[in-house]
Amino acid sequence: MDIAVTGGAGFIGANLVRYLRVADPGGHVRVLDDLSTGSKANLDGLDGVALHEGSVIDPAALDRALDGVDAVVHLAAHTSVPRSLADPKGAYAVNATGTVEVLEAARRHGDLHTIVASSSAVYGNGPALPKYEELPAEPRSPYAGSKLAAEGAAAAWQASFGLPTLAFRFFNVFGPLQPAGHAYAAVVPAFVEAALDRRPLEIHGDGHQTRDFIYVGSVVEALADALWRRVTSEGPVNVAFGARLSLLDVVEELREQLGELDVHHTAPREGDVRHSQADQRRFWELFPDIEPVPFDRGLAATVRWF
Ligand code: NAD
């Protein structure tokens, strides 16, 4: 299959592109990425991959990237909660309007199967756990609101125009190619980098906040399975382990793998959710054959990559 991947030079995107090149060597991949947070180096050395530098809010760039492909995976986004607080209009322009542009381009190119990346951030801070897809959304940041708009558009384009869509609500994805060392870094790479540099691990708040971490290798397997079987869903689908680890649990697991580590607590971050855990029933109904990589093995693979 020939697949267009928006945001394919980013963390999840580049892992997906690499996976597709191995699992389907006869297929080609088109990447549309503006390289704002992604990097060309993530795609270095891959044949059968064409990088189109451009933005998902540009219909002409989308037309070039989608011409002749069989399906689209839409991952391009402003992905950070703090960045969305600093630039809420930018987050909506790329994440909400950009998704509408992708869905319209998918219609123009023959009603392409389109997978849209949403986020567990849409659940917000409500006490209900685990988070099941029918819970009322409670977006607490411009990022979360823009992701809710994106998955709403995927559902609306399916209902209104018959476009085959699937919106995945990713929980906390981690693994190789996820950058550390910048202000918006995700917690796992930030911890791993600090641990390897023998610096204290910086925890925002008390460290008892929990997340449902999922290894990127499992996420790209689910994305590829969805592409090959053309899986669609009227509503969004959680993607996670269904397990809950606190940040202090992550520190403990790193201690097991790397030895003694220091921790430094700083102020909690505005817009962060307290607890997160996925209900996985809808995921298992649609993807019974995916076996998630356990957290400790995923963490070891991440440490090896650094
Ligand atoms: P990432 O920042 O590594 O990747 C996003 C990519 O999109 C980057 O390569 C960036 O350059 C590109 N991009 C940004 N704006 C663009 C634009 N206007 N046009 C074209 N390309 C653009 O982030 P990621 O972690 O790989 O996230 C991928 C998707 O998954 C995003 O939609 C994100 O919201 C979603 N998601 C990720 C996680 C996670 O834990 N990593 C969790 C929930 C949801």
mmCIF file of C-alpha atoms and ligand atoms in Angstrom:
data_model
loop_
_atom_site.group_PDB
_atom_site.id
_atom_site.type_symbol
_atom_site.label_atom_id
_atom_site.label_comp_id
_atom_site.label_asym_id
_atom_site.label_seq_id
_atom_site.Cartn_x
_atom_site.Cartn_y
_atom_site.Cartn_z
ATOM 1 C CA MET A 1 0.000 0.000 0.000
ATOM 2 C CA ASP A 2 1.091 3.583 -0.587
ATOM 3 C CA ILE A 3 0.492 5.671 2.518
ATOM 4 C CA ALA A 4 0.661 9.408 3.228
ATOM 5 C CA VAL A 5 1.791 10.239 6.757
ATOM 6 C CA THR A 6 1.374 13.836 7.918
ATOM 7 C CA GLY A 7 3.829 14.619 10.699
ATOM 8 C CA GLY A 8 5.882 11.650 9.473
ATOM 9 C CA ALA A 9 9.186 13.285 10.454
ATOM 10 C CA GLY A 10 8.089 13.436 14.096
ATOM 11 C CA PHE A 11 8.348 10.894 16.883
ATOM 12 C CA ILE A 12 5.347 8.613 16.251
ATOM 13 C CA GLY A 13 5.340 9.385 12.520
ATOM 14 C CA ALA A 14 8.954 8.389 11.896
ATOM 15 C CA ASN A 15 8.491 5.208 13.933
ATOM 16 C CA LEU A 16 5.451 4.419 11.768
ATOM 17 C CA VAL A 17 7.298 5.150 8.512
ATOM 18 C CA ARG A 18 10.192 2.883 9.557
ATOM 19 C CA TYR A 19 7.762 0.126 10.549
ATOM 20 C CA LEU A 20 5.842 0.370 7.263
ATOM 21 C CA ARG A 21 9.041 0.178 5.204
ATOM 22 C CA VAL A 22 9.967 -3.109 6.904
ATOM 23 C CA ALA A 23 6.501 -4.643 7.131
ATOM 24 C CA ASP A 24 5.406 -3.661 3.609
ATOM 25 C CA PRO A 25 8.587 -3.220 1.523
ATOM 26 C CA GLY A 26 6.567 -3.042 -1.723
ATOM 27 C CA GLY A 27 4.645 0.006 -0.515
ATOM 28 C CA HIS A 28 5.720 3.642 -0.644
ATOM 29 C CA VAL A 29 5.356 6.344 1.973
ATOM 30 C CA ARG A 30 4.794 10.070 1.418
ATOM 31 C CA VAL A 31 5.551 12.262 4.395
ATOM 32 C CA LEU A 32 4.063 15.765 4.682
ATOM 33 C CA ASP A 33 5.830 17.634 7.465
ATOM 34 C CA ASP A 34 6.774 21.269 8.071
ATOM 35 C CA LEU A 35 9.738 20.128 10.226
ATOM 36 C CA SER A 36 8.646 22.445 13.056
ATOM 37 C CA THR A 37 9.265 19.772 15.704
ATOM 38 C CA GLY A 38 10.122 16.795 13.492
ATOM 39 C CA SER A 39 13.438 16.290 11.747
ATOM 40 C CA LYS A 40 14.709 15.029 8.393
ATOM 41 C CA ALA A 41 17.262 12.939 10.270
ATOM 42 C CA ASN A 42 14.414 10.760 11.609
ATOM 43 C CA LEU A 43 13.905 9.508 8.030
ATOM 44 C CA ASP A 44 17.575 9.230 7.056
ATOM 45 C CA GLY A 45 18.568 6.138 5.115
ATOM 46 C CA LEU A 46 15.023 5.008 4.303
ATOM 47 C CA ASP A 47 14.248 4.150 0.700
ATOM 48 C CA GLY A 48 10.707 4.274 -0.670
ATOM 49 C CA VAL A 49 9.993 7.382 1.416
ATOM 50 C CA ALA A 50 9.379 10.847 -0.100
ATOM 51 C CA LEU A 51 9.462 13.845 2.227
ATOM 52 C CA HIS A 52 7.260 16.769 1.188
ATOM 53 C CA GLU A 53 8.124 19.827 3.242
ATOM 54 C CA GLY A 54 4.937 21.791 3.815
ATOM 55 C CA SER A 55 2.013 22.418 6.101
ATOM 56 C CA VAL A 56 -1.269 20.564 6.553
ATOM 57 C CA ILE A 57 -3.049 23.901 6.467
ATOM 58 C CA ASP A 58 -1.956 24.292 2.813
ATOM 59 C CA PRO A 59 -4.393 22.422 0.491
ATOM 60 C CA ALA A 60 -1.895 22.448 -2.401
ATOM 61 C CA ALA A 61 0.778 20.770 -0.247
ATOM 62 C CA LEU A 62 -1.798 18.189 0.828
ATOM 63 C CA ASP A 63 -2.782 17.537 -2.790
ATOM 64 C CA ARG A 64 0.835 16.836 -3.709
ATOM 65 C CA ALA A 65 1.312 14.500 -0.757
ATOM 66 C CA LEU A 66 -1.965 12.598 -1.173
ATOM 67 C CA ASP A 67 -1.926 12.197 -4.943
ATOM 68 C CA GLY A 68 -2.117 8.474 -5.754
ATOM 69 C CA VAL A 69 -1.900 7.101 -2.184
ATOM 70 C CA ASP A 70 -4.236 4.463 -0.739
ATOM 71 C CA ALA A 71 -4.652 5.886 2.777
ATOM 72 C CA VAL A 72 -3.644 8.731 5.108
ATOM 73 C CA VAL A 73 -2.361 8.756 8.670
ATOM 74 C CA HIS A 74 -2.727 12.272 10.061
ATOM 75 C CA LEU A 75 -0.264 12.845 12.901
ATOM 76 C CA ALA A 76 0.906 16.420 12.204
ATOM 77 C CA ALA A 77 0.062 18.713 15.091
ATOM 78 C CA HIS A 78 1.239 21.234 17.629
ATOM 79 C CA THR A 79 1.675 18.544 20.260
ATOM 80 C CA SER A 80 2.497 20.307 23.491
ATOM 81 C CA VAL A 81 0.064 21.538 26.159
ATOM 82 C CA PRO A 82 2.352 24.389 27.367
ATOM 83 C CA ARG A 83 2.963 25.505 23.775
ATOM 84 C CA SER A 84 -0.811 25.599 23.197
ATOM 85 C CA LEU A 85 -1.217 27.842 26.246
ATOM 86 C CA ALA A 86 1.393 30.212 24.804
ATOM 87 C CA ASP A 87 -0.067 30.049 21.264
ATOM 88 C CA PRO A 88 -3.717 28.888 21.397
ATOM 89 C CA LYS A 89 -4.578 30.160 17.915
ATOM 90 C CA GLY A 90 -1.611 28.303 16.432
ATOM 91 C CA ALA A 91 -2.755 25.087 18.120
ATOM 92 C CA TYR A 92 -6.279 25.443 16.693
ATOM 93 C CA ALA A 93 -5.036 26.441 13.241
ATOM 94 C CA VAL A 94 -2.859 23.334 12.885
ATOM 95 C CA ASN A 95 -4.729 20.783 14.993
ATOM 96 C CA ALA A 96 -8.356 21.656 14.250
ATOM 97 C CA THR A 97 -8.380 23.478 10.883
ATOM 98 C CA GLY A 98 -5.406 21.389 9.716
ATOM 99 C CA THR A 99 -7.419 18.208 10.344
ATOM 100 C CA VAL A 100 -10.352 19.589 8.362
ATOM 101 C CA GLU A 101 -7.924 20.324 5.506
ATOM 102 C CA VAL A 102 -6.630 16.740 5.657
ATOM 103 C CA LEU A 103 -10.167 15.300 5.624
ATOM 104 C CA GLU A 104 -11.129 17.510 2.677
ATOM 105 C CA ALA A 105 -7.993 16.468 0.805
ATOM 106 C CA ALA A 106 -8.826 12.804 1.550
ATOM 107 C CA ARG A 107 -12.250 13.380 -0.041
ATOM 108 C CA ARG A 108 -10.717 15.057 -3.093
ATOM 109 C CA HIS A 109 -8.382 12.096 -3.628
ATOM 110 C CA GLY A 110 -11.052 9.391 -3.762
ATOM 111 C CA ASP A 111 -12.420 9.140 -0.205
ATOM 112 C CA LEU A 112 -9.184 7.836 1.270
ATOM 113 C CA HIS A 113 -9.204 5.882 4.518
ATOM 114 C CA THR A 114 -7.990 8.458 7.055
ATOM 115 C CA ILE A 115 -6.641 7.832 10.553
ATOM 116 C CA VAL A 116 -6.573 10.888 12.818
ATOM 117 C CA ALA A 117 -4.457 11.283 15.975
ATOM 118 C CA SER A 118 -6.371 12.550 18.974
ATOM 119 C CA SER A 119 -5.238 12.504 22.575
ATOM 120 C CA SER A 120 -6.217 11.331 26.045
ATOM 121 C CA ALA A 121 -5.937 15.040 26.947
ATOM 122 C CA VAL A 122 -9.578 15.403 25.808
ATOM 123 C CA TYR A 123 -10.708 13.590 29.001
ATOM 124 C CA GLY A 124 -9.371 16.368 31.243
ATOM 125 C CA ASN A 125 -9.227 16.084 35.007
ATOM 126 C CA GLY A 126 -12.513 14.346 35.907
ATOM 127 C CA PRO A 127 -12.329 11.688 38.656
ATOM 128 C CA ALA A 128 -13.726 8.765 36.589
ATOM 129 C CA LEU A 129 -11.150 6.040 35.903
ATOM 130 C CA PRO A 130 -10.524 4.282 33.628
ATOM 131 C CA LYS A 131 -11.405 6.766 30.894
ATOM 132 C CA TYR A 132 -13.900 5.225 28.467
ATOM 133 C CA GLU A 133 -14.675 6.852 25.156
ATOM 134 C CA GLU A 134 -18.298 7.798 25.957
ATOM 135 C CA LEU A 135 -17.278 9.906 28.980
ATOM 136 C CA PRO A 136 -18.075 13.581 28.428
ATOM 137 C CA ALA A 137 -14.901 15.283 27.237
ATOM 138 C CA GLU A 138 -13.438 17.972 29.478
ATOM 139 C CA PRO A 139 -10.719 19.745 27.528
ATOM 140 C CA ARG A 140 -8.517 21.728 29.937
ATOM 141 C CA SER A 141 -6.078 23.306 27.503
ATOM 142 C CA PRO A 142 -6.182 24.711 23.971
ATOM 143 C CA TYR A 143 -4.280 21.573 22.911
ATOM 144 C CA ALA A 144 -7.015 19.303 24.324
ATOM 145 C CA GLY A 145 -9.778 21.438 22.810
ATOM 146 C CA SER A 146 -8.134 21.377 19.405
ATOM 147 C CA LYS A 147 -7.743 17.587 19.537
ATOM 148 C CA LEU A 148 -11.424 17.214 20.453
ATOM 149 C CA ALA A 149 -12.262 19.347 17.412
ATOM 150 C CA ALA A 150 -10.017 17.112 15.267
ATOM 151 C CA GLU A 151 -11.684 13.854 16.295
ATOM 152 C CA GLY A 152 -15.102 15.509 16.020
ATOM 153 C CA ALA A 153 -14.268 16.431 12.435
ATOM 154 C CA ALA A 154 -13.223 12.821 11.699
ATOM 155 C CA ALA A 155 -16.610 11.590 13.005
ATOM 156 C CA ALA A 156 -18.523 14.349 11.193
ATOM 157 C CA TRP A 157 -16.809 13.712 7.835
ATOM 158 C CA GLN A 158 -17.625 9.999 8.185
ATOM 159 C CA ALA A 159 -21.292 10.662 9.027
ATOM 160 C CA SER A 160 -21.806 13.488 6.516
ATOM 161 C CA PHE A 161 -19.704 12.414 3.538
ATOM 162 C CA GLY A 162 -19.115 8.687 4.105
ATOM 163 C CA LEU A 163 -15.353 9.257 4.460
ATOM 164 C CA PRO A 164 -13.850 6.137 6.128
ATOM 165 C CA THR A 165 -12.179 7.539 9.263
ATOM 166 C CA LEU A 166 -10.719 6.324 12.535
ATOM 167 C CA ALA A 167 -9.702 8.636 15.396
ATOM 168 C CA PHE A 168 -7.200 7.230 17.885
ATOM 169 C CA ARG A 169 -6.942 8.763 21.354
ATOM 170 C CA PHE A 170 -3.283 8.126 22.162
ATOM 171 C CA PHE A 171 -2.380 8.095 25.832
ATOM 172 C CA ASN A 172 1.283 8.660 26.851
ATOM 173 C CA VAL A 173 3.392 7.274 24.045
ATOM 174 C CA PHE A 174 7.135 6.821 24.633
ATOM 175 C CA GLY A 175 10.092 5.204 22.887
ATOM 176 C CA PRO A 176 12.986 5.789 20.475
ATOM 177 C CA LEU A 177 13.073 9.063 18.470
ATOM 178 C CA GLN A 178 11.125 10.950 21.151
ATOM 179 C CA PRO A 179 13.182 14.080 21.792
ATOM 180 C CA ALA A 180 14.361 15.236 25.203
ATOM 181 C CA GLY A 181 16.278 18.374 26.046
ATOM 182 C CA HIS A 182 13.660 21.001 25.200
ATOM 183 C CA ALA A 183 11.098 22.879 27.291
ATOM 184 C CA TYR A 184 8.145 20.778 26.084
ATOM 185 C CA ALA A 185 9.820 17.361 26.339
ATOM 186 C CA ALA A 186 7.629 14.424 27.379
ATOM 187 C CA VAL A 187 8.376 12.879 30.747
ATOM 188 C CA VAL A 188 9.984 9.561 29.730
ATOM 189 C CA PRO A 189 12.690 10.985 27.421
ATOM 190 C CA ALA A 190 13.321 13.849 29.878
ATOM 191 C CA PHE A 191 13.840 11.300 32.696
ATOM 192 C CA VAL A 192 15.983 8.951 30.599
ATOM 193 C CA GLU A 193 18.235 11.742 29.368
ATOM 194 C CA ALA A 194 18.692 13.174 32.874
ATOM 195 C CA ALA A 195 19.348 9.704 34.307
ATOM 196 C CA LEU A 196 22.005 8.932 31.689
ATOM 197 C CA ASP A 197 23.620 12.340 32.302
ATOM 198 C CA ARG A 198 23.509 11.649 36.078
ATOM 199 C CA ARG A 199 21.439 14.814 36.622
ATOM 200 C CA PRO A 200 18.467 14.912 39.057
ATOM 201 C CA LEU A 201 15.149 13.899 37.442
ATOM 202 C CA GLU A 202 12.802 16.886 37.446
ATOM 203 C CA ILE A 203 9.248 16.057 38.557
ATOM 204 C CA HIS A 204 6.499 18.685 38.222
ATOM 205 C CA GLY A 205 4.455 18.342 41.443
ATOM 206 C CA ASP A 206 4.537 15.429 43.890
ATOM 207 C CA GLY A 207 5.122 12.633 41.362
ATOM 208 C CA HIS A 208 1.954 10.765 42.348
ATOM 209 C CA GLN A 209 0.204 11.876 39.148
ATOM 210 C CA THR A 210 -0.405 8.834 36.966
ATOM 211 C CA ARG A 211 -0.217 8.136 33.262
ATOM 212 C CA ASP A 212 -1.102 5.218 31.007
ATOM 213 C CA PHE A 213 2.188 4.781 29.137
ATOM 214 C CA ILE A 214 2.333 2.915 25.844
ATOM 215 C CA TYR A 215 5.427 1.938 23.892
ATOM 216 C CA VAL A 216 5.609 3.479 20.420
ATOM 217 C CA GLY A 217 6.254 0.070 18.834
ATOM 218 C CA SER A 218 2.775 -1.025 19.944
ATOM 219 C CA VAL A 219 1.218 2.201 18.654
ATOM 220 C CA VAL A 220 2.680 1.803 15.172
ATOM 221 C CA GLU A 221 1.584 -1.846 15.066
ATOM 222 C CA ALA A 222 -1.975 -0.710 15.786
ATOM 223 C CA LEU A 223 -1.726 2.018 13.132
ATOM 224 C CA ALA A 224 -0.442 -0.449 10.523
ATOM 225 C CA ASP A 225 -3.101 -3.026 11.433
ATOM 226 C CA ALA A 226 -5.766 -0.316 11.087
ATOM 227 C CA LEU A 227 -4.393 0.642 7.653
ATOM 228 C CA TRP A 228 -4.185 -2.880 6.295
ATOM 229 C CA ARG A 229 -7.640 -3.904 7.522
ATOM 230 C CA ARG A 230 -9.143 -0.456 6.782
ATOM 231 C CA VAL A 231 -10.537 -0.214 10.308
ATOM 232 C CA THR A 232 -13.026 2.613 10.848
ATOM 233 C CA SER A 233 -15.002 3.687 13.875
ATOM 234 C CA GLU A 234 -17.847 6.137 14.366
ATOM 235 C CA GLY A 235 -16.347 7.229 17.666
ATOM 236 C CA PRO A 236 -12.761 7.657 18.938
ATOM 237 C CA VAL A 237 -10.723 4.677 20.153
ATOM 238 C CA ASN A 238 -8.363 4.749 23.159
ATOM 239 C CA VAL A 239 -4.824 3.500 22.525
ATOM 240 C CA ALA A 240 -2.935 2.594 25.729
ATOM 241 C CA PHE A 241 -1.939 -0.301 28.004
ATOM 242 C CA GLY A 242 -4.904 0.168 30.348
ATOM 243 C CA ALA A 243 -2.371 0.285 33.224
ATOM 244 C CA ARG A 244 -1.527 3.233 35.413
ATOM 245 C CA LEU A 245 1.973 4.201 36.535
ATOM 246 C CA SER A 246 2.869 7.206 38.660
ATOM 247 C CA LEU A 247 5.895 9.273 37.736
ATOM 248 C CA LEU A 248 7.526 7.913 40.897
ATOM 249 C CA ASP A 249 6.909 4.367 39.542
ATOM 250 C CA VAL A 250 8.730 5.374 36.358
ATOM 251 C CA VAL A 251 11.648 6.657 38.462
ATOM 252 C CA GLU A 252 11.714 3.317 40.330
ATOM 253 C CA GLU A 253 11.817 1.343 37.072
ATOM 254 C CA LEU A 254 14.683 3.536 35.834
ATOM 255 C CA ARG A 255 16.521 2.927 39.141
ATOM 256 C CA GLU A 256 16.154 -0.828 38.519
ATOM 257 C CA GLN A 257 17.676 -0.428 35.065
ATOM 258 C CA LEU A 258 20.287 2.299 35.681
ATOM 259 C CA GLY A 259 21.045 2.389 39.427
ATOM 260 C CA GLU A 260 20.522 5.124 42.044
ATOM 261 C CA LEU A 261 18.984 8.401 40.786
ATOM 262 C CA ASP A 262 18.212 11.788 42.357
ATOM 263 C CA VAL A 263 14.836 13.473 41.982
ATOM 264 C CA HIS A 264 14.059 17.194 42.109
ATOM 265 C CA HIS A 265 10.424 18.380 42.547
ATOM 266 C CA THR A 266 9.253 21.626 40.905
ATOM 267 C CA ALA A 267 5.836 23.374 40.719
ATOM 268 C CA PRO A 268 2.984 21.468 39.032
ATOM 269 C CA ARG A 269 2.398 22.460 35.394
ATOM 270 C CA GLU A 270 -0.657 24.462 34.372
ATOM 271 C CA GLY A 271 -3.074 22.414 32.239
ATOM 272 C CA ASP A 272 -1.621 19.018 33.273
ATOM 273 C CA VAL A 273 -4.123 16.280 34.176
ATOM 274 C CA ARG A 274 -3.765 14.442 37.496
ATOM 275 C CA HIS A 275 -4.638 10.839 36.624
ATOM 276 C CA SER A 276 -4.965 9.022 33.352
ATOM 277 C CA GLN A 277 -5.855 5.428 32.527
ATOM 278 C CA ALA A 278 -7.575 4.020 29.450
ATOM 279 C CA ASP A 279 -10.547 1.724 29.228
ATOM 280 C CA GLN A 280 -9.413 -0.643 26.478
ATOM 281 C CA ARG A 281 -12.604 -2.476 25.575
ATOM 282 C CA ARG A 282 -13.175 -0.691 22.267
ATOM 283 C CA PHE A 283 -9.510 -1.110 21.316
ATOM 284 C CA TRP A 284 -9.539 -4.881 21.948
ATOM 285 C CA GLU A 285 -12.775 -5.311 20.006
ATOM 286 C CA LEU A 286 -11.170 -3.676 16.977
ATOM 287 C CA PHE A 287 -7.561 -4.889 17.429
ATOM 288 C CA PRO A 288 -7.637 -8.319 19.085
ATOM 289 C CA ASP A 289 -4.231 -9.351 17.694
ATOM 290 C CA ILE A 290 -2.051 -6.533 19.065
ATOM 291 C CA GLU A 291 0.128 -7.540 22.018
ATOM 292 C CA PRO A 292 1.442 -4.417 23.756
ATOM 293 C CA VAL A 293 5.137 -4.355 24.683
ATOM 294 C CA PRO A 294 5.388 -4.305 28.530
ATOM 295 C CA PHE A 295 6.525 -1.001 30.086
ATOM 296 C CA ASP A 296 9.869 -2.271 31.410
ATOM 297 C CA ARG A 297 10.854 -3.697 28.006
ATOM 298 C CA GLY A 298 9.783 -0.518 26.223
ATOM 299 C CA LEU A 299 11.776 1.561 28.701
ATOM 300 C CA ALA A 300 14.861 -0.620 28.216
ATOM 301 C CA ALA A 301 14.572 -0.175 24.429
ATOM 302 C CA THR A 302 14.264 3.589 24.933
ATOM 303 C CA VAL A 303 17.361 3.691 27.164
ATOM 304 C CA ARG A 304 19.302 1.690 24.549
ATOM 305 C CA TRP A 305 18.306 4.190 21.824
ATOM 306 C CA PHE A 306 19.592 7.251 23.774
HETATM 307 P P1 NAD B 1 5.862 15.229 17.160
HETATM 308 O O1 NAD B 1 5.891 16.677 17.534
HETATM 309 O O2 NAD B 1 7.119 14.457 17.257
HETATM 310 O O3 NAD B 1 5.290 15.060 15.694
HETATM 311 C C1 NAD B 1 4.436 15.995 15.087
HETATM 312 C C2 NAD B 1 4.969 16.237 13.696
HETATM 313 O O4 NAD B 1 4.080 17.141 13.037
HETATM 314 C C3 NAD B 1 6.359 16.878 13.682
HETATM 315 O O5 NAD B 1 7.196 16.187 12.790
HETATM 316 C C4 NAD B 1 6.097 18.311 13.196
HETATM 317 O O6 NAD B 1 7.198 18.858 12.512
HETATM 318 C C5 NAD B 1 4.876 18.097 12.332
HETATM 319 N N1 NAD B 1 4.048 19.290 12.153
HETATM 320 C C6 NAD B 1 3.670 20.202 13.080
HETATM 321 N N2 NAD B 1 2.888 21.135 12.526
HETATM 322 C C7 NAD B 1 2.762 20.803 11.212
HETATM 323 C C8 NAD B 1 2.070 21.372 10.117
HETATM 324 N N3 NAD B 1 1.361 22.506 10.242
HETATM 325 N N4 NAD B 1 2.143 20.753 8.919
HETATM 326 C C9 NAD B 1 2.878 19.629 8.754
HETATM 327 N N5 NAD B 1 3.557 19.050 9.764
HETATM 328 C C10 NAD B 1 3.495 19.629 10.973
HETATM 329 O O7 NAD B 1 4.716 14.576 18.048
HETATM 330 P P2 NAD B 1 4.273 13.040 18.227
HETATM 331 O O8 NAD B 1 4.455 12.709 19.645
HETATM 332 O O9 NAD B 1 4.883 12.189 17.193
HETATM 333 O O10 NAD B 1 2.704 13.159 17.975
HETATM 334 C C11 NAD B 1 2.069 12.686 16.799
HETATM 335 C C12 NAD B 1 0.562 12.858 16.953
HETATM 336 O O11 NAD B 1 0.094 12.068 18.044
HETATM 337 C C13 NAD B 1 0.132 14.291 17.248
HETATM 338 O O12 NAD B 1 -1.088 14.546 16.556
HETATM 339 C C14 NAD B 1 -0.097 14.289 18.744
HETATM 340 O O13 NAD B 1 -1.031 15.285 19.133
HETATM 341 C C15 NAD B 1 -0.632 12.892 18.946
HETATM 342 N N6 NAD B 1 -0.426 12.395 20.322
HETATM 343 C C16 NAD B 1 0.837 12.082 20.751
HETATM 344 C C17 NAD B 1 0.989 11.603 22.048
HETATM 345 C C18 NAD B 1 2.338 11.211 22.596
HETATM 346 O O14 NAD B 1 2.387 10.731 23.737
HETATM 347 N N7 NAD B 1 3.437 11.378 21.870
HETATM 348 C C19 NAD B 1 -0.126 11.473 22.899
HETATM 349 C C20 NAD B 1 -1.376 11.831 22.413
HETATM 350 C C21 NAD B 1 -1.523 12.269 21.106
#
